[in-house]
CSV table of N, CA and C in Angstrom, one decimal:
chain,number,residue,atom,x,y,z
A,1,MET,N,-23.6,-11.8,16.4
A,1,MET,CA,-24.5,-10.6,16.2
A,1,MET,C,-23.7,-9.4,16.4
A,2,SER,N,-23.9,-8.5,15.4
A,2,SER,CA,-23.2,-7.2,15.5
A,2,SER,C,-24.0,-6.2,14.7
A,3,GLY,N,-23.5,-4.9,14.7
A,3,GLY,CA,-24.1,-3.8,14.0
A,3,GLY,C,-24.8,-2.9,14.9
A,4,SER,N,-25.1,-1.7,14.3
A,4,SER,CA,-25.8,-0.7,15.1
A,4,SER,C,-27.3,-0.6,14.7
A,5,GLY,N,-27.7,-1.3,13.7
A,5,GLY,CA,-29.1,-1.3,13.3
A,5,GLY,C,-29.5,-0.2,12.3
A,6,THR,N,-28.5,0.3,11.6
A,6,THR,CA,-28.7,1.3,10.5
A,6,THR,C,-28.5,0.5,9.2
A,7,LYS,N,-29.0,1.1,8.1
A,7,LYS,CA,-28.8,0.5,6.8
A,7,LYS,C,-27.3,0.3,6.4
A,8,ASP,N,-26.5,1.2,6.8
A,8,ASP,CA,-25.1,1.1,6.6
A,8,ASP,C,-24.3,0.2,7.5
A,9,ASP,N,-24.9,-0.1,8.7
A,9,ASP,CA,-24.3,-0.9,9.7
A,9,ASP,C,-25.4,-1.8,10.3
A,10,PRO,N,-26.0,-2.7,9.5
A,10,PRO,CA,-27.2,-3.5,10.0
A,10,PRO,C,-26.8,-4.5,11.1
A,11,TRP,N,-27.8,-4.9,11.9
A,11,TRP,CA,-27.6,-6.0,12.8
A,11,TRP,C,-27.3,-7.2,12.0
A,12,ALA,N,-26.3,-8.0,12.3
A,12,ALA,CA,-26.0,-9.2,11.6
A,12,ALA,C,-26.5,-10.3,12.6
A,13,LEU,N,-27.5,-11.1,12.2
A,13,LEU,CA,-28.1,-12.0,13.1
A,13,LEU,C,-28.1,-13.4,12.5
A,14,LYS,N,-28.4,-14.4,13.4
A,14,LYS,CA,-28.6,-15.8,13.0
A,14,LYS,C,-30.0,-16.2,13.4
A,15,THR,N,-30.6,-17.1,12.6
A,15,THR,CA,-31.9,-17.7,13.0
A,15,THR,C,-31.7,-18.4,14.3
A,16,PRO,N,-32.8,-18.6,15.1
A,16,PRO,CA,-32.7,-19.3,16.4
A,16,PRO,C,-31.9,-20.6,16.4
A,17,PRO,N,-32.1,-21.5,15.3
A,17,PRO,CA,-31.3,-22.7,15.3
A,17,PRO,C,-29.8,-22.5,15.0
A,18,GLY,N,-29.5,-21.2,14.5
A,18,GLY,CA,-28.2,-20.9,14.1
A,18,GLY,C,-27.8,-21.4,12.7
A,19,SER,N,-28.8,-21.8,11.9
A,19,SER,CA,-28.6,-22.3,10.6
A,19,SER,C,-28.6,-21.3,9.5
A,20,GLY,N,-29.1,-20.1,9.7
A,20,GLY,CA,-29.2,-19.1,8.7
A,20,GLY,C,-28.8,-17.7,9.1
A,21,ASP,N,-28.1,-17.0,8.2
A,21,ASP,CA,-27.6,-15.6,8.5
A,21,ASP,C,-28.6,-14.6,7.8
A,22,TYR,N,-28.8,-13.5,8.4
A,22,TYR,CA,-29.6,-12.4,7.8
A,22,TYR,C,-29.2,-11.1,8.5
A,23,THR,N,-29.6,-10.0,7.9
A,23,THR,CA,-29.4,-8.7,8.5
A,23,THR,C,-30.7,-8.0,8.7
A,24,MET,N,-30.7,-7.1,9.7
A,24,MET,CA,-31.9,-6.2,9.9
A,24,MET,C,-31.4,-4.8,10.2
A,25,TRP,N,-32.2,-3.9,9.9
A,25,TRP,CA,-32.0,-2.5,10.3
A,25,TRP,C,-33.3,-1.7,10.4
A,26,ARG,N,-33.2,-0.6,11.1
A,26,ARG,CA,-34.4,0.2,11.3
A,26,ARG,C,-34.4,1.3,10.3
A,27,ASP,N,-35.6,1.5,9.7
A,27,ASP,CA,-35.8,2.6,8.7
A,27,ASP,C,-36.8,3.5,9.3
A,28,ASP,N,-36.4,4.6,9.9
A,28,ASP,CA,-37.3,5.6,10.5
A,28,ASP,C,-37.8,6.6,9.5
A,29,THR,N,-37.3,6.5,8.2
A,29,THR,CA,-37.8,7.4,7.2
A,29,THR,C,-39.1,6.9,6.5
A,30,ALA,N,-39.3,5.6,6.7
A,30,ALA,CA,-40.5,5.0,6.2
A,30,ALA,C,-41.7,5.4,7.0
A,31,ASP,N,-42.9,5.3,6.4
A,31,ASP,CA,-44.2,5.6,7.2
A,31,ASP,C,-45.1,4.4,7.1
A,32,PRO,N,-45.3,3.6,8.1
A,32,PRO,CA,-44.7,3.8,9.4
A,32,PRO,C,-43.2,3.4,9.5
A,33,PRO,N,-42.5,3.7,10.5
A,33,PRO,CA,-41.1,3.3,10.6
A,33,PRO,C,-41.1,1.7,10.6
A,34,GLN,N,-40.0,1.2,9.9
A,34,GLN,CA,-40.0,-0.2,9.6
A,34,GLN,C,-38.7,-0.8,10.1
A,35,ILE,N,-38.8,-2.2,10.3
A,35,ILE,CA,-37.6,-3.0,10.5
A,35,ILE,C,-37.5,-3.7,9.2
A,36,VAL,N,-36.3,-3.6,8.5
A,36,VAL,CA,-36.1,-4.2,7.3
A,36,VAL,C,-35.2,-5.5,7.5
A,37,CYS,N,-35.7,-6.6,7.0
A,37,CYS,CA,-35.0,-7.9,7.2
A,37,CYS,C,-34.6,-8.4,5.9
A,38,GLN,N,-33.3,-8.5,5.7
A,38,GLN,CA,-32.7,-9.0,4.4
A,38,GLN,C,-32.2,-10.4,4.6
A,39,VAL,N,-32.8,-11.3,3.9
A,39,VAL,CA,-32.5,-12.8,4.0
A,39,VAL,C,-32.1,-13.2,2.6
A,40,GLY,N,-30.8,-13.2,2.3
A,40,GLY,CA,-30.4,-13.5,0.9
A,40,GLY,C,-30.9,-12.4,0.0
A,41,SER,N,-31.6,-12.7,-1.0
A,41,SER,CA,-32.2,-11.7,-1.9
A,41,SER,C,-33.6,-11.3,-1.5
A,42,THR,N,-34.1,-11.9,-0.5
A,42,THR,CA,-35.5,-11.6,0.0
A,42,THR,C,-35.5,-10.6,1.0
A,43,ARG,N,-36.4,-9.6,0.9
A,43,ARG,CA,-36.5,-8.5,1.8
A,43,ARG,C,-37.9,-8.6,2.5
A,44,LEU,N,-37.9,-8.7,3.8
A,44,LEU,CA,-39.2,-8.6,4.6
A,44,LEU,C,-39.2,-7.3,5.3
A,45,LEU,N,-40.4,-6.8,5.5
A,45,LEU,CA,-40.6,-5.5,6.2
A,45,LEU,C,-41.6,-5.7,7.3
A,46,TYR,N,-41.2,-5.2,8.5
A,46,TYR,CA,-42.1,-5.3,9.7
A,46,TYR,C,-42.3,-3.9,10.2
A,47,ASP,N,-43.5,-3.6,10.8
A,47,ASP,CA,-43.8,-2.4,11.4
A,47,ASP,C,-42.8,-2.3,12.7
A,48,ALA,N,-42.1,-1.3,12.8
A,48,ALA,CA,-41.1,-1.2,13.9
A,48,ALA,C,-41.6,-1.3,15.3
A,49,ARG,N,-43.0,-1.0,15.4
A,49,ARG,CA,-43.6,-1.2,16.7
A,49,ARG,C,-43.5,-2.6,17.2
A,50,VAL,N,-43.2,-3.5,16.4
A,50,VAL,CA,-43.1,-4.9,16.8
A,50,VAL,C,-42.1,-5.2,17.9
A,51,ILE,N,-41.1,-4.4,17.9
A,51,ILE,CA,-40.0,-4.6,18.9
A,51,ILE,C,-40.6,-4.4,20.3
A,52,GLU,N,-41.1,-3.2,20.6
A,52,GLU,CA,-41.7,-2.8,21.9
A,52,GLU,C,-42.9,-3.7,22.2
A,53,ASP,N,-43.8,-3.9,21.2
A,53,ASP,CA,-45.0,-4.6,21.4
A,53,ASP,C,-44.7,-6.1,21.8
A,54,LEU,N,-43.8,-6.7,21.1
A,54,LEU,CA,-43.5,-8.1,21.4
A,54,LEU,C,-42.8,-8.2,22.7
A,55,ALA,N,-41.9,-7.3,23.1
A,55,ALA,CA,-41.3,-7.3,24.4
A,55,ALA,C,-42.3,-7.2,25.5
A,56,ALA,N,-43.3,-6.3,25.3
A,56,ALA,CA,-44.4,-6.1,26.3
A,56,ALA,C,-45.2,-7.4,26.4
A,57,TRP,N,-45.6,-8.0,25.3
A,57,TRP,CA,-46.4,-9.2,25.3
A,57,TRP,C,-45.6,-10.4,26.0
A,58,LEU,N,-44.3,-10.5,25.7
A,58,LEU,CA,-43.6,-11.5,26.4
A,58,LEU,C,-43.5,-11.3,27.9
A,59,ARG,N,-43.4,-10.1,28.4
A,59,ARG,CA,-43.5,-9.8,29.8
A,59,ARG,C,-44.8,-10.2,30.4
A,60,GLU,N,-45.9,-10.0,29.7
A,60,GLU,CA,-47.2,-10.4,30.1
A,60,GLU,C,-47.3,-11.9,30.2
A,61,GLN,N,-46.7,-12.6,29.3
A,61,GLN,CA,-46.8,-14.1,29.3
A,61,GLN,C,-46.1,-14.6,30.5
A,62,GLY,N,-45.0,-14.0,31.0
A,62,GLY,CA,-44.3,-14.4,32.2
A,62,GLY,C,-43.5,-15.7,32.1
A,63,ASP,N,-43.4,-16.3,31.0
A,63,ASP,CA,-42.6,-17.6,30.9
A,63,ASP,C,-42.3,-17.8,29.4
A,64,TRP,N,-41.7,-18.9,29.1
A,64,TRP,CA,-41.3,-19.3,27.8
A,64,TRP,C,-42.5,-19.4,26.9
A,65,VAL,N,-42.3,-18.9,25.6
A,65,VAL,CA,-43.4,-18.9,24.6
A,65,VAL,C,-42.7,-19.5,23.4
A,66,PRO,N,-43.4,-20.5,22.8
A,66,PRO,CA,-42.9,-21.1,21.5
A,66,PRO,C,-42.8,-20.1,20.4
A,67,LEU,N,-41.8,-20.2,19.5
A,67,LEU,CA,-41.7,-19.3,18.4
A,67,LEU,C,-42.7,-19.5,17.3
A,68,GLY,N,-42.8,-20.8,16.9
A,68,GLY,CA,-43.9,-21.2,15.9
A,68,GLY,C,-43.8,-20.5,14.5
A,69,SER,N,-42.6,-20.3,14.0
A,69,SER,CA,-42.4,-19.6,12.8
A,69,SER,C,-43.2,-20.2,11.6
A,70,ALA,N,-43.8,-19.4,10.8
A,70,ALA,CA,-44.5,-19.9,9.6
A,70,ALA,C,-44.6,-18.8,8.6
A,71,ASP,N,-44.6,-19.3,7.3
A,71,ASP,CA,-44.9,-18.3,6.2
A,71,ASP,C,-46.3,-17.8,6.3
A,72,GLU,N,-46.5,-16.7,5.6
A,72,GLU,CA,-47.8,-16.0,5.6
A,72,GLU,C,-48.9,-17.0,5.2
A,73,GLN,N,-48.6,-17.8,4.2
A,73,GLN,CA,-49.6,-18.7,3.6
A,73,GLN,C,-50.0,-19.9,4.5
A,74,LYS,N,-49.2,-20.1,5.6
A,74,LYS,CA,-49.5,-21.2,6.5
A,74,LYS,C,-50.1,-20.7,7.8
A,75,PRO,N,-51.0,-21.5,8.4
A,75,PRO,CA,-51.5,-21.1,9.7
A,75,PRO,C,-50.5,-21.1,10.8
A,76,ALA,N,-50.6,-20.2,11.7
A,76,ALA,CA,-49.7,-20.2,12.9
A,76,ALA,C,-50.3,-20.9,14.1
A,77,LYS,N,-49.5,-21.7,14.8
A,77,LYS,CA,-50.0,-22.4,15.9
A,77,LYS,C,-50.4,-21.5,17.0
A,78,GLU,N,-51.6,-21.6,17.6
A,78,GLU,CA,-52.0,-20.7,18.7
A,78,GLU,C,-51.0,-20.7,19.8
A,79,GLY,N,-50.9,-19.6,20.5
A,79,GLY,CA,-50.0,-19.4,21.6
A,79,GLY,C,-48.6,-19.2,21.3
A,80,THR,N,-48.2,-19.1,20.0
A,80,THR,CA,-46.8,-18.9,19.6
A,80,THR,C,-46.6,-17.4,19.3
A,81,VAL,N,-45.3,-17.0,19.2
A,81,VAL,CA,-44.9,-15.7,18.8
A,81,VAL,C,-45.5,-15.4,17.4
A,82,GLU,N,-45.4,-16.4,16.5
A,82,GLU,CA,-45.9,-16.2,15.2
A,82,GLU,C,-47.4,-15.9,15.2
A,83,ALA,N,-48.2,-16.6,16.0
A,83,ALA,CA,-49.7,-16.3,16.0
A,83,ALA,C,-49.9,-14.9,16.6
A,84,TRP,N,-49.2,-14.5,17.6
A,84,TRP,CA,-49.3,-13.2,18.1
A,84,TRP,C,-49.0,-12.1,17.1
A,85,GLY,N,-48.0,-12.3,16.2
A,85,GLY,CA,-47.6,-11.4,15.2
A,85,GLY,C,-48.6,-11.1,14.1
A,86,ARG,N,-49.7,-11.9,14.1
A,86,ARG,CA,-50.7,-11.8,13.0
A,86,ARG,C,-52.1,-11.7,13.6
A,87,SER,N,-52.2,-11.7,14.9
A,87,SER,CA,-53.5,-11.8,15.6
A,87,SER,C,-54.2,-10.5,15.6
A,88,GLU,N,-55.5,-10.5,15.5
A,88,GLU,CA,-56.3,-9.3,15.6
A,88,GLU,C,-56.3,-8.7,17.1
A,89,SER,N,-55.8,-9.5,18.0
A,89,SER,CA,-55.8,-9.0,19.4
A,89,SER,C,-54.4,-8.4,19.8
A,90,ASN,N,-53.5,-8.4,18.9
A,90,ASN,CA,-52.2,-7.7,19.2
A,90,ASN,C,-52.4,-6.2,19.1
A,91,PRO,N,-51.5,-5.3,19.5
A,91,PRO,CA,-51.7,-3.9,19.5
A,91,PRO,C,-52.0,-3.3,18.2
A,92,LEU,N,-51.5,-3.9,17.1
A,92,LEU,CA,-51.8,-3.4,15.7
A,92,LEU,C,-53.1,-3.9,15.2
A,93,GLY,N,-53.6,-4.9,15.8
A,93,GLY,CA,-54.9,-5.5,15.3
A,93,GLY,C,-54.7,-6.3,14.1
A,94,GLY,N,-53.5,-6.9,13.9
A,94,GLY,CA,-53.3,-7.8,12.7
A,94,GLY,C,-51.8,-7.9,12.5
A,95,TRP,N,-51.4,-8.1,11.2
A,95,TRP,CA,-50.1,-8.4,10.8
A,95,TRP,C,-49.1,-7.3,11.1
A,96,TYR,N,-47.9,-7.6,11.7
A,96,TYR,CA,-46.8,-6.7,11.8
A,96,TYR,C,-46.0,-6.7,10.5
A,97,GLY,N,-46.1,-7.8,9.8
A,97,GLY,CA,-45.4,-7.8,8.5
A,97,GLY,C,-46.1,-6.9,7.5
A,98,LEU,N,-45.3,-6.2,6.7
A,98,LEU,CA,-45.9,-5.1,5.8
A,98,LEU,C,-45.9,-5.5,4.4
A,99,ARG,N,-45.1,-6.5,4.0
A,99,ARG,CA,-45.0,-6.8,2.5
A,99,ARG,C,-45.9,-8.0,2.2
A,100,LYS,N,-46.9,-7.8,1.5
A,100,LYS,CA,-47.9,-8.8,1.1
A,100,LYS,C,-47.2,-10.0,0.5
A,101,GLY,N,-47.5,-11.2,1.0
A,101,GLY,CA,-46.9,-12.4,0.6
A,101,GLY,C,-45.7,-12.8,1.5
A,102,TYR,N,-45.2,-11.8,2.2
A,102,TYR,CA,-44.0,-12.0,3.1
A,102,TYR,C,-44.2,-11.5,4.5
A,103,ARG,N,-45.5,-11.5,4.9
A,103,ARG,CA,-45.8,-10.9,6.2
A,103,ARG,C,-45.5,-11.8,7.4
A,104,GLY,N,-45.3,-13.1,7.2
A,104,GLY,CA,-45.1,-14.1,8.2
A,104,GLY,C,-43.6,-14.0,8.7
A,105,ARG,N,-43.2,-15.1,9.4
A,105,ARG,CA,-41.9,-15.3,9.9
A,105,ARG,C,-41.5,-14.4,11.0
A,106,VAL,N,-42.5,-13.8,11.7
A,106,VAL,CA,-42.2,-13.0,12.9
A,106,VAL,C,-41.5,-13.9,13.9
A,107,GLY,N,-41.9,-15.1,14.0
A,107,GLY,CA,-41.3,-16.1,15.0
A,107,GLY,C,-40.0,-16.6,14.6
A,108,MET,N,-39.5,-16.3,13.4
A,108,MET,CA,-38.1,-16.7,13.0
A,108,MET,C,-37.2,-15.5,13.1
A,109,TYR,N,-37.5,-14.4,12.6
A,109,TYR,CA,-36.6,-13.3,12.4
A,109,TYR,C,-36.6,-12.2,13.6
A,110,LEU,N,-37.7,-12.0,14.3
A,110,LEU,CA,-37.7,-11.0,15.3
A,110,LEU,C,-37.1,-11.5,16.7
A,111,PRO,N,-37.2,-12.8,17.1
A,111,PRO,CA,-36.6,-13.2,18.3
A,111,PRO,C,-35.1,-12.9,18.5
A,112,PRO,N,-34.3,-13.2,17.5
A,112,PRO,CA,-32.9,-12.9,17.6
A,112,PRO,C,-32.6,-11.4,17.7
A,113,LEU,N,-33.4,-10.6,17.1
A,113,LEU,CA,-33.3,-9.1,17.2
A,113,LEU,C,-33.6,-8.7,18.7
A,114,LEU,N,-34.7,-9.2,19.2
A,114,LEU,CA,-35.0,-8.8,20.6
A,114,LEU,C,-33.9,-9.3,21.6
A,115,GLU,N,-33.3,-10.5,21.3
A,115,GLU,CA,-32.2,-11.0,22.1
A,115,GLU,C,-31.0,-10.0,22.0
A,116,GLU,N,-30.7,-9.6,20.7
A,116,GLU,CA,-29.6,-8.7,20.5
A,116,GLU,C,-29.8,-7.4,21.3
A,117,LEU,N,-31.0,-6.9,21.3
A,117,LEU,CA,-31.3,-5.7,22.0
A,117,LEU,C,-31.5,-5.8,23.5
A,118,GLY,N,-31.3,-7.0,24.0
A,118,GLY,CA,-31.4,-7.3,25.5
A,118,GLY,C,-32.8,-7.3,26.0
A,119,LEU,N,-33.8,-7.5,25.1
A,119,LEU,CA,-35.2,-7.5,25.6
A,119,LEU,C,-35.7,-8.9,25.8
A,120,ALA,N,-35.0,-10.0,25.3
A,120,ALA,CA,-35.5,-11.3,25.4
A,120,ALA,C,-34.4,-12.3,25.5
A,121,GLU,N,-34.7,-13.5,25.9
A,121,GLU,CA,-33.8,-14.6,25.9
A,121,GLU,C,-34.4,-15.6,24.9
A,122,VAL,N,-33.6,-16.2,24.0
A,122,VAL,CA,-34.1,-17.1,23.0
A,122,VAL,C,-33.3,-18.4,23.1
A,123,GLU,N,-34.0,-19.5,22.9
A,123,GLU,CA,-33.4,-20.8,22.9
A,123,GLU,C,-32.8,-21.0,21.5
A,124,HIS,N,-31.7,-21.8,21.4
A,124,HIS,CA,-31.0,-22.0,20.1
A,124,HIS,C,-30.9,-23.5,19.9
A,125,ASN,N,-32.0,-24.2,19.9
A,125,ASN,CA,-32.0,-25.6,19.6
A,125,ASN,C,-32.2,-25.8,18.1
A,126,ALA,N,-32.1,-27.1,17.6
A,126,ALA,CA,-32.3,-27.4,16.2
A,126,ALA,C,-33.7,-27.2,15.8
A,127,ARG,N,-34.7,-27.3,16.8
A,127,ARG,CA,-36.1,-27.2,16.5
A,127,ARG,C,-36.8,-26.8,17.7
A,128,ASN,N,-38.1,-26.3,17.5
A,128,ASN,CA,-39.0,-26.0,18.6
A,128,ASN,C,-38.4,-25.0,19.7
A,129,ASN,N,-37.9,-24.0,19.2
A,129,ASN,CA,-37.3,-23.0,20.1
A,129,ASN,C,-38.4,-22.1,20.7
A,130,ARG,N,-38.0,-21.5,21.9
A,130,ARG,CA,-38.9,-20.6,22.6
A,130,ARG,C,-38.1,-19.4,23.0
A,131,MET,N,-38.9,-18.4,23.5
A,131,MET,CA,-38.3,-17.1,24.0
A,131,MET,C,-39.1,-16.7,25.2
A,132,ARG,N,-38.4,-15.8,25.9
A,132,ARG,CA,-39.1,-15.2,27.1
A,132,ARG,C,-38.5,-13.8,27.3
A,133,ALA,N,-39.2,-12.9,28.0
A,133,ALA,CA,-38.7,-11.6,28.3
A,133,ALA,C,-37.5,-11.7,29.3
A,134,THR,N,-36.6,-10.7,29.2
A,134,THR,CA,-35.5,-10.7,30.2
A,134,THR,C,-35.8,-9.6,31.2
């Protein structure tokens, strides 16, 4: 993992199992400010508030939380990071993902970023990874 989180110097990250590479950067010129996630030719966009909001939610949980990554079209398992990222009870009142059809995968792409920023610890097993606040 490296980079400063700008478009010219994005964070270079790996999925929690370590099987996929992707980059992320913060775009504060967007309204609302966004986290841009580039996975190959696919671009996902997340409301930048997800960083602080997810870190706060993890602190409230007080222990390990399953990631539960899922595409937008698939249901998220309750009690997971993915379910929180689309829940009406989160601080946004719904999806942190901003691009219709690509709003899911909060549980896949955001945990490594929070780990890079020193806000969380993430497991790196082949499957069923979890995260917790640091």
